[in-house]
């Protein structure tokens, strides 16, 4: 649990220096106090971590050779909280790094030392599995393998299967355009996700792609494999080729 900050650290009104002054020149402890003070007004006490012992588990992803300690870790529980955190960090000019399960080997979830790590692990619900359209709509924190398990009763599975599928999340898969042995036949995440909904770095909602049977652009290629370039993914839909997130499901067995 978070221990209290030094007396008065979060009570005294703080003002950020103007951008022209160089935010990187502000002492890290002062910057951390300012950011934590702002985010505490948006999140429950248990959903914001900033003490060293609490943030150590977030200092790297699967690429453990590179590590960095964020100012704090936000663990929002609602979409409104996600948007509020992004808006506040944008206003304070604080970098934000979104994090799924942290299984990636590319360093995509490595924190920024003067930024906020935004963990989306609590968005772990499968919202719908539609065996007729062979699609599943899931939140970004759903494990890759859990999608196939939910689709299995219909003889379907979700094809992109990275080796970390037992732990990795669909949000991270979208950010990294993950694949696996099935990608030789069914393609990567980019070929199996029909629609992605999330938030820009300014906290504004955005949707790429469209659901089956809807008019509009096809699969949201420009958002896959672009961790941090566009925004923060919140919900995905894919195909299942009879067993597939809104993504695609495929027929057969894993």
mmCIF file of C-alpha atoms in Angstrom, residues 1 14 30 33 39 53 56 60 71 82-83 91 95 114 118 126 152 156-157 159 164 174 200-201 217 245:
data_model
loop_
_atom_site.group_PDB
_atom_site.id
_atom_site.type_symbol
_atom_site.label_atom_id
_atom_site.label_comp_id
_atom_site.label_asym_id
_atom_site.label_seq_id
_atom_site.Cartn_x
_atom_site.Cartn_y
_atom_site.Cartn_z
ATOM 1 C CA UNK A 1 0.000 0.000 0.000
ATOM 2 C CA UNK A 14 1.882 23.579 -6.732
ATOM 3 C CA UNK A 30 9.010 17.993 -7.137
ATOM 4 C CA UNK A 33 4.633 15.442 -6.099
ATOM 5 C CA UNK A 39 -3.903 12.176 -10.170
ATOM 6 C CA UNK A 53 8.514 -0.659 -3.548
ATOM 7 C CA UNK A 56 9.433 -1.670 -9.051
ATOM 8 C CA UNK A 60 10.343 -3.011 -17.397
ATOM 9 C CA UNK A 71 6.946 8.872 -11.454
ATOM 10 C CA UNK A 82 -8.644 6.607 -18.275
ATOM 11 C CA UNK A 83 -9.762 9.730 -20.124
ATOM 12 C CA UNK A 91 -2.213 19.332 -19.467
ATOM 13 C CA UNK A 95 4.591 11.453 -20.844
ATOM 14 C CA UNK A 114 9.572 11.414 -15.782
ATOM 15 C CA UNK A 118 -0.947 3.667 -17.307
ATOM 16 C CA UNK A 126 -15.079 -10.331 -22.505
ATOM 17 C CA UNK A 152 -14.160 -22.819 -27.827
ATOM 18 C CA UNK A 156 -13.927 -21.244 -32.692
ATOM 19 C CA UNK A 157 -10.579 -19.815 -31.635
ATOM 20 C CA UNK A 159 -5.788 -17.194 -34.306
ATOM 21 C CA UNK A 164 3.004 -15.564 -24.144
ATOM 22 C CA UNK A 174 -2.796 -4.640 -30.795
ATOM 23 C CA UNK A 200 -6.012 9.888 -27.787
ATOM 24 C CA UNK A 201 -3.216 11.254 -25.655
ATOM 25 C CA UNK A 217 -13.216 1.693 -43.272
ATOM 26 C CA UNK A 245 -11.392 -9.959 -30.847
#
